[in-house]
PDB file of C-alpha atoms in Angstrom:
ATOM      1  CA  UNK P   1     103.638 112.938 116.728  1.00 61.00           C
ATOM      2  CA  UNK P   2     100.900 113.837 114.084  1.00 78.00           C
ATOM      3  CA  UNK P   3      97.331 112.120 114.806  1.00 88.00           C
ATOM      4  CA  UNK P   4      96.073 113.179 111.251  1.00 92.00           C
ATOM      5  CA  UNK P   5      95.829 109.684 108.985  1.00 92.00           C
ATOM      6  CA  UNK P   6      95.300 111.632 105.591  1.00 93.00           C
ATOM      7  CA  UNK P   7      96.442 108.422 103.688  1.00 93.00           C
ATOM      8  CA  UNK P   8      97.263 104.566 104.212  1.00 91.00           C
ATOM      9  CA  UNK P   9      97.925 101.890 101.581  1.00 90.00           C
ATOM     10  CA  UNK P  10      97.467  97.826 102.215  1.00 88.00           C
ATOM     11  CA  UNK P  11      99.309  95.255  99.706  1.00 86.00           C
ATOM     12  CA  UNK P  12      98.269  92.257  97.886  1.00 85.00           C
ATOM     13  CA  UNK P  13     100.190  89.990  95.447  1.00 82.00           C
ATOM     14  CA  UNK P  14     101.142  86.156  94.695  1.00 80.00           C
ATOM     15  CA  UNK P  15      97.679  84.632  93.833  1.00 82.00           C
ATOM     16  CA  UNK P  16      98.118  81.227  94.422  1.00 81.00           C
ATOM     17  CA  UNK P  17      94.514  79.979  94.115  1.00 85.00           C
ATOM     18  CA  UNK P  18      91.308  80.949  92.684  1.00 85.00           C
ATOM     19  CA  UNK P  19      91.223  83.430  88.619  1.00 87.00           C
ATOM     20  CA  UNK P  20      89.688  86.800  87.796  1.00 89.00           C
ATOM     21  CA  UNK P  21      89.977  89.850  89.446  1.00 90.00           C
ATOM     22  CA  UNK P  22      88.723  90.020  92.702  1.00 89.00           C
ATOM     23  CA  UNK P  23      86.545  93.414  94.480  1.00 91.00           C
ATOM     24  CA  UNK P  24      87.786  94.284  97.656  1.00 91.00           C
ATOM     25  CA  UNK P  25      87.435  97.430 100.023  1.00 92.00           C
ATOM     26  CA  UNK P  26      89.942  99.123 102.709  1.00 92.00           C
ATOM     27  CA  UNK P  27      88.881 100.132 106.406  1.00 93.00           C
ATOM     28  CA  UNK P  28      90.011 101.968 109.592  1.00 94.00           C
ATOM     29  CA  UNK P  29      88.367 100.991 112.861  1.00 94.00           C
ATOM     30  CA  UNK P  30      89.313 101.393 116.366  1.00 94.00           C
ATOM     31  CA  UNK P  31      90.625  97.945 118.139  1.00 92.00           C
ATOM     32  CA  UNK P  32      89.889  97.089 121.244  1.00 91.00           C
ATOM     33  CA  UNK P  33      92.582  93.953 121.709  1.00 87.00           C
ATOM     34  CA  UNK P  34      90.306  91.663 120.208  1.00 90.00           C
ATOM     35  CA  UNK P  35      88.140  92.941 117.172  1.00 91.00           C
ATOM     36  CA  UNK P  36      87.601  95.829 115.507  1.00 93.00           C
ATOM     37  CA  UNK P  37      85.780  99.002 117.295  1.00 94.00           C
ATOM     38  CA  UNK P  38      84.054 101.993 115.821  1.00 95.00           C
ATOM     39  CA  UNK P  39      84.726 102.015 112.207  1.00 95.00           C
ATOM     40  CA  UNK P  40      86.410 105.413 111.117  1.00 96.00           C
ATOM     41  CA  UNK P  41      86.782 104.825 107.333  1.00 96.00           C
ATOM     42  CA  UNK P  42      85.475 102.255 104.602  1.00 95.00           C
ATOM     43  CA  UNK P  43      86.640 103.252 100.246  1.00 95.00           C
ATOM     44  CA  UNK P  44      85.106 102.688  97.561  1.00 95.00           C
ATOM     45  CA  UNK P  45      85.677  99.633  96.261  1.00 95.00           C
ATOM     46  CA  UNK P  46      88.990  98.695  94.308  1.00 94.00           C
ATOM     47  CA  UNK P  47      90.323  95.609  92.216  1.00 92.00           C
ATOM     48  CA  UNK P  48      92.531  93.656  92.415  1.00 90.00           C
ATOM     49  CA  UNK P  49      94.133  92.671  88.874  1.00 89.00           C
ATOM     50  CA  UNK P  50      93.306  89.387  87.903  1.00 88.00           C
ATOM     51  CA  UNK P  51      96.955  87.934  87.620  1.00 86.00           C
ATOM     52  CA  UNK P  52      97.860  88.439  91.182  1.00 83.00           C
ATOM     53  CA  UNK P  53     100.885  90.229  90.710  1.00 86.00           C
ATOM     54  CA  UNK P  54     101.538  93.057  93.370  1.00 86.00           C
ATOM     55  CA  UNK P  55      99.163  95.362  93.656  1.00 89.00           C
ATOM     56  CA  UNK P  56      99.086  98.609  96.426  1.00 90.00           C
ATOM     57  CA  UNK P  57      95.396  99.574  97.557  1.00 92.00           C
ATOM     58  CA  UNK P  58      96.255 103.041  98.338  1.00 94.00           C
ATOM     59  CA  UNK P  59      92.907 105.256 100.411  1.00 95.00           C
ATOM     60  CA  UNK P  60      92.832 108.638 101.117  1.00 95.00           C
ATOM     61  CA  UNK P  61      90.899 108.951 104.056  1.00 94.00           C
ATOM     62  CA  UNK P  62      90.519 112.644 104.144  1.00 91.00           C
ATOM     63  CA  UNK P  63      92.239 114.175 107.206  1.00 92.00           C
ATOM     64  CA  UNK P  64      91.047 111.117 109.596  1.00 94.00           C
ATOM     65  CA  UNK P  65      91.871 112.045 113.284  1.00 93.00           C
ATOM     66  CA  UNK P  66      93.234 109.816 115.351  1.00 92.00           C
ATOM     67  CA  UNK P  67      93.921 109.547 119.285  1.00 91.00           C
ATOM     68  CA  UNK P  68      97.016 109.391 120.151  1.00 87.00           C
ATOM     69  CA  UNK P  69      98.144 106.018 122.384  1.00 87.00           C
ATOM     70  CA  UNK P  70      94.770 104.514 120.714  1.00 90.00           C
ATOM     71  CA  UNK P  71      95.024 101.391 118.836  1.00 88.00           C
ATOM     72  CA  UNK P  72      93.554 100.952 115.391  1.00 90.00           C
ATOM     73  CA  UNK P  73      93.322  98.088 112.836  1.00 89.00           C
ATOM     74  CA  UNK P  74      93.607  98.558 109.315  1.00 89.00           C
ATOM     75  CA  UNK P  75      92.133  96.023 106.691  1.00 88.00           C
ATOM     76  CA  UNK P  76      90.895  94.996 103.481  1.00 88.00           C
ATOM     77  CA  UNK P  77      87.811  93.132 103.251  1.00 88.00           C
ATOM     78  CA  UNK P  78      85.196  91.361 100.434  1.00 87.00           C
ATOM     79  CA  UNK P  79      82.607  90.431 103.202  1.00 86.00           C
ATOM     80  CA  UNK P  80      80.421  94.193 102.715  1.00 85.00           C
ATOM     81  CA  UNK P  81      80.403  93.333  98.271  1.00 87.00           C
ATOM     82  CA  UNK P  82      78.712  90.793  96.465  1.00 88.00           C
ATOM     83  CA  UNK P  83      79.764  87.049  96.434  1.00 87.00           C
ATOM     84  CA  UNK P  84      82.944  86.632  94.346  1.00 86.00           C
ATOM     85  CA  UNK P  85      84.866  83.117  93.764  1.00 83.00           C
ATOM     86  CA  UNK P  86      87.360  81.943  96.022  1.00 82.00           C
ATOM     87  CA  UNK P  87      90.725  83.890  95.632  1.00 82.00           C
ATOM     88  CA  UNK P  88      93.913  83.206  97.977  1.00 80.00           C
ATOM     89  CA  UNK P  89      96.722  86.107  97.530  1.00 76.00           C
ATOM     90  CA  UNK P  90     100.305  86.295  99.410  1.00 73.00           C
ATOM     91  CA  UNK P  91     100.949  89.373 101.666  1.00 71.00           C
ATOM     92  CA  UNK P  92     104.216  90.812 100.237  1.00 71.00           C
ATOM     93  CA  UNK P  93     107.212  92.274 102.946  1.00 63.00           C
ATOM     94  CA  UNK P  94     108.904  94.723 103.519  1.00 55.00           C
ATOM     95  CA  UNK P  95     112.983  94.134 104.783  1.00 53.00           C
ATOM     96  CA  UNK P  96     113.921  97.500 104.959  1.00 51.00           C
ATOM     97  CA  UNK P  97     114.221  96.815 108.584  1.00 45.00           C
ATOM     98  CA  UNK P  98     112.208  99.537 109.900  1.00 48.00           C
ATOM     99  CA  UNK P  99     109.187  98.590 112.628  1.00 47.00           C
ATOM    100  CA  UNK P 100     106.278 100.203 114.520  1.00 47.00           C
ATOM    101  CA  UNK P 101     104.092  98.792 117.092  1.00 53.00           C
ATOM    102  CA  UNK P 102     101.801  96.668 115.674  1.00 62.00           C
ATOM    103  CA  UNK P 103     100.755  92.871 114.540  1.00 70.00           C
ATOM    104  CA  UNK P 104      99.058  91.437 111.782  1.00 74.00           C
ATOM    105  CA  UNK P 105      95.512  90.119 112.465  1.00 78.00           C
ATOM    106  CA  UNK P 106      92.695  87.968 110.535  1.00 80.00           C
ATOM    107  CA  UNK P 107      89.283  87.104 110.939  1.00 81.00           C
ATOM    108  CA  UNK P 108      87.229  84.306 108.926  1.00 79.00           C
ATOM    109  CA  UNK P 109      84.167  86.480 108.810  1.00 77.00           C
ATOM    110  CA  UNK P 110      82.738  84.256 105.748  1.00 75.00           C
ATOM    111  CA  UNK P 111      81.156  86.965 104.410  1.00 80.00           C
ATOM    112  CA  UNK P 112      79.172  88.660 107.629  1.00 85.00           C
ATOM    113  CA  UNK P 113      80.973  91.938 107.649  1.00 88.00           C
ATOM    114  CA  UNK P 114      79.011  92.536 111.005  1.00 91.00           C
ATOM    115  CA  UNK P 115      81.569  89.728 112.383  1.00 90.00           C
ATOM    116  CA  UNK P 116      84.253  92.207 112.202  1.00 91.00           C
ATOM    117  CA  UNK P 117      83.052  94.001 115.211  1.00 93.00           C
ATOM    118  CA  UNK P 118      81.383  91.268 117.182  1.00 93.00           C
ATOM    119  CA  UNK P 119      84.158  88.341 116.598  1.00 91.00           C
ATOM    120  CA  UNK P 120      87.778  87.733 118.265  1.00 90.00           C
ATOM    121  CA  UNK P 121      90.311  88.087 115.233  1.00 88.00           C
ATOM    122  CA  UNK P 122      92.997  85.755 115.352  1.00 84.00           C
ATOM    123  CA  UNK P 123      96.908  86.477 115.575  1.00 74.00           C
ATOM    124  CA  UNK P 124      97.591  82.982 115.125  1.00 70.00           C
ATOM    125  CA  UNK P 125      99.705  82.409 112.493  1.00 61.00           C
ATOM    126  CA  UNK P 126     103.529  82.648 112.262  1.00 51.00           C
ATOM    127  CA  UNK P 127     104.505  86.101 111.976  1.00 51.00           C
ATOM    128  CA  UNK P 128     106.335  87.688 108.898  1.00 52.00           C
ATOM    129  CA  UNK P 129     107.000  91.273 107.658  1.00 56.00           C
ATOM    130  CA  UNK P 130     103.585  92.554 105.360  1.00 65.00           C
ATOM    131  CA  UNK P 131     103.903  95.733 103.777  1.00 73.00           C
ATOM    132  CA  UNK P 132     101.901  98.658 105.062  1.00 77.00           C
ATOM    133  CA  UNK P 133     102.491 102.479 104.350  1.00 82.00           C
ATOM    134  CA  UNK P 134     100.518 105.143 106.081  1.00 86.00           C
ATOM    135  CA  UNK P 135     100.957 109.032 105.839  1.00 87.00           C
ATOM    136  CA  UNK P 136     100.690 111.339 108.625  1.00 86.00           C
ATOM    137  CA  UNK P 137      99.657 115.198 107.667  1.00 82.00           C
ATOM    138  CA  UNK P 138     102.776 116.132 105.683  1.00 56.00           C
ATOM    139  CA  UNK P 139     104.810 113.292 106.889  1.00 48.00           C
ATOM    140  CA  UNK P 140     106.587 112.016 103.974  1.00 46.00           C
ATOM    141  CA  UNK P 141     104.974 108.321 103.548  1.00 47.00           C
ATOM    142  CA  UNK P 142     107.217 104.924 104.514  1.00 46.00           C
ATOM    143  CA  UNK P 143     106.734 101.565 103.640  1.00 45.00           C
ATOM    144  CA  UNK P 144     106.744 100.063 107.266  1.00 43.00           C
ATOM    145  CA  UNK P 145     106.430  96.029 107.836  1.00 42.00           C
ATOM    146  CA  UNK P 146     104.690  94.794 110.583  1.00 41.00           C
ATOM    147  CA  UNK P 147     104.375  91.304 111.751  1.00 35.00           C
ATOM    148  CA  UNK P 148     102.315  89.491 109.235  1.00 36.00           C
ATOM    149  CA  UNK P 149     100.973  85.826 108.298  1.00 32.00           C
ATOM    150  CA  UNK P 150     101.761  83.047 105.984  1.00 27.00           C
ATOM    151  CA  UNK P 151      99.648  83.469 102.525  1.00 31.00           C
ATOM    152  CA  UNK P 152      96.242  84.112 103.544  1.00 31.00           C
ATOM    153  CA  UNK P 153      92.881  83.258 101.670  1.00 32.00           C
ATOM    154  CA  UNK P 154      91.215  86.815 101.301  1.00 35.00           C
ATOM    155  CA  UNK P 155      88.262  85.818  99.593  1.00 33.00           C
ATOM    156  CA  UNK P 156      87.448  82.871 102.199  1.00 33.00           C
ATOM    157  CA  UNK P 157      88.476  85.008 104.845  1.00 39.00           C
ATOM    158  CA  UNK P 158      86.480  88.178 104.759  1.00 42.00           C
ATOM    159  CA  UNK P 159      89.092  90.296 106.716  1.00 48.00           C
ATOM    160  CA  UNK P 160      92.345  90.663 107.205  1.00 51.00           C
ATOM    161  CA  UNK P 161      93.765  93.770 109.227  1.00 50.00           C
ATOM    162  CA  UNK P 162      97.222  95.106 110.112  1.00 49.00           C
ATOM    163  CA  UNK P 163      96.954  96.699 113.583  1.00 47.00           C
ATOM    164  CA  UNK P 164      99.012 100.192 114.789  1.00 48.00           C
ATOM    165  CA  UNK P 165      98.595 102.193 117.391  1.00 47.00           C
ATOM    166  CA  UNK P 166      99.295 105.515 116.842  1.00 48.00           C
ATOM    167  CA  UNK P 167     102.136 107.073 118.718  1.00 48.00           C
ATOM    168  CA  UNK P 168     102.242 110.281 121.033  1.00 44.00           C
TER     169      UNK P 168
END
């Protein structure tokens, strides 16, 4: 298959604690089984709207080249911007029924973006679908679920990554 990532997009919706809008940014690293690797992207930062309905964080990332067989994670994270309240968003699905290798992952980096590449993330919570698109040179892109986590607290958590690994 292609190994040029010229696009991804991560999804966010059903606030169920914390107000406002909430600053957030979206990365590709490398994954070594355990926490992220070499980081190979990082936006801008985005927002997301303040009444938590569903919101795509779509990135262009420029033609990124990726190894094929390699694993990567993809996240969004508030732990590299200034402290924000306390916000706690839903990860919404996808039930088209299509799949890829991959899992959802976390980290509770409390702010210490540094933590993303020196701490174990955690796949411990009961897996559902999350939504995650990703477009491969002039692949047409899909909305492709993965196995995700109950609602997450993004804010108090730092991190939270979908990891793929990137097909020959």
């Amino acid at each position: 298959g292609d190994t040029t990532l010229t696009s991804f997009s991560l999804y966010l919706a059903g606030r169920f604690s914390g107000a406002g809008t909430l600053d957030l940014r979206g990365y590709v690293a490398e994954w070594d089984g355990e926490k992220a690797g070499s980081l190979l992207f990082a936006s801008g930062t985005r927002t997301m709207n303040a009444n938590g309905d569903e919101q795509e964080f779509a990135f262009d990332t420029n033609n990124l080249e990726l190894k094929a067989g390699s694993d990567y994670v993809f996240f969004l994270s508030v732990a590299a911007l200034p402290t924000q309240p306390a916000s706690r968003f839903a990860l919404p699905g996808d039930a088209d029924g299509s799949a890829i290798n991959g899992a959802f992952v976390f980290l509770n980096n409390e702010g210490n973006f540094d933590a993303v590449f020196d701490s174990a993330w955690s796949t411990s919570f009961a897996p559902r679908d999350a939504q995650f698109t990703a477009t491969f040179d002039s692949i047409t892109p899909a909305a492709v679920p993965l196995p995700a986590s109950l609602p997450l607290g993004l804010a108090a958590m730092g991190a939270l990554g979908l990891l793929a690994r990137r097909r020959a």
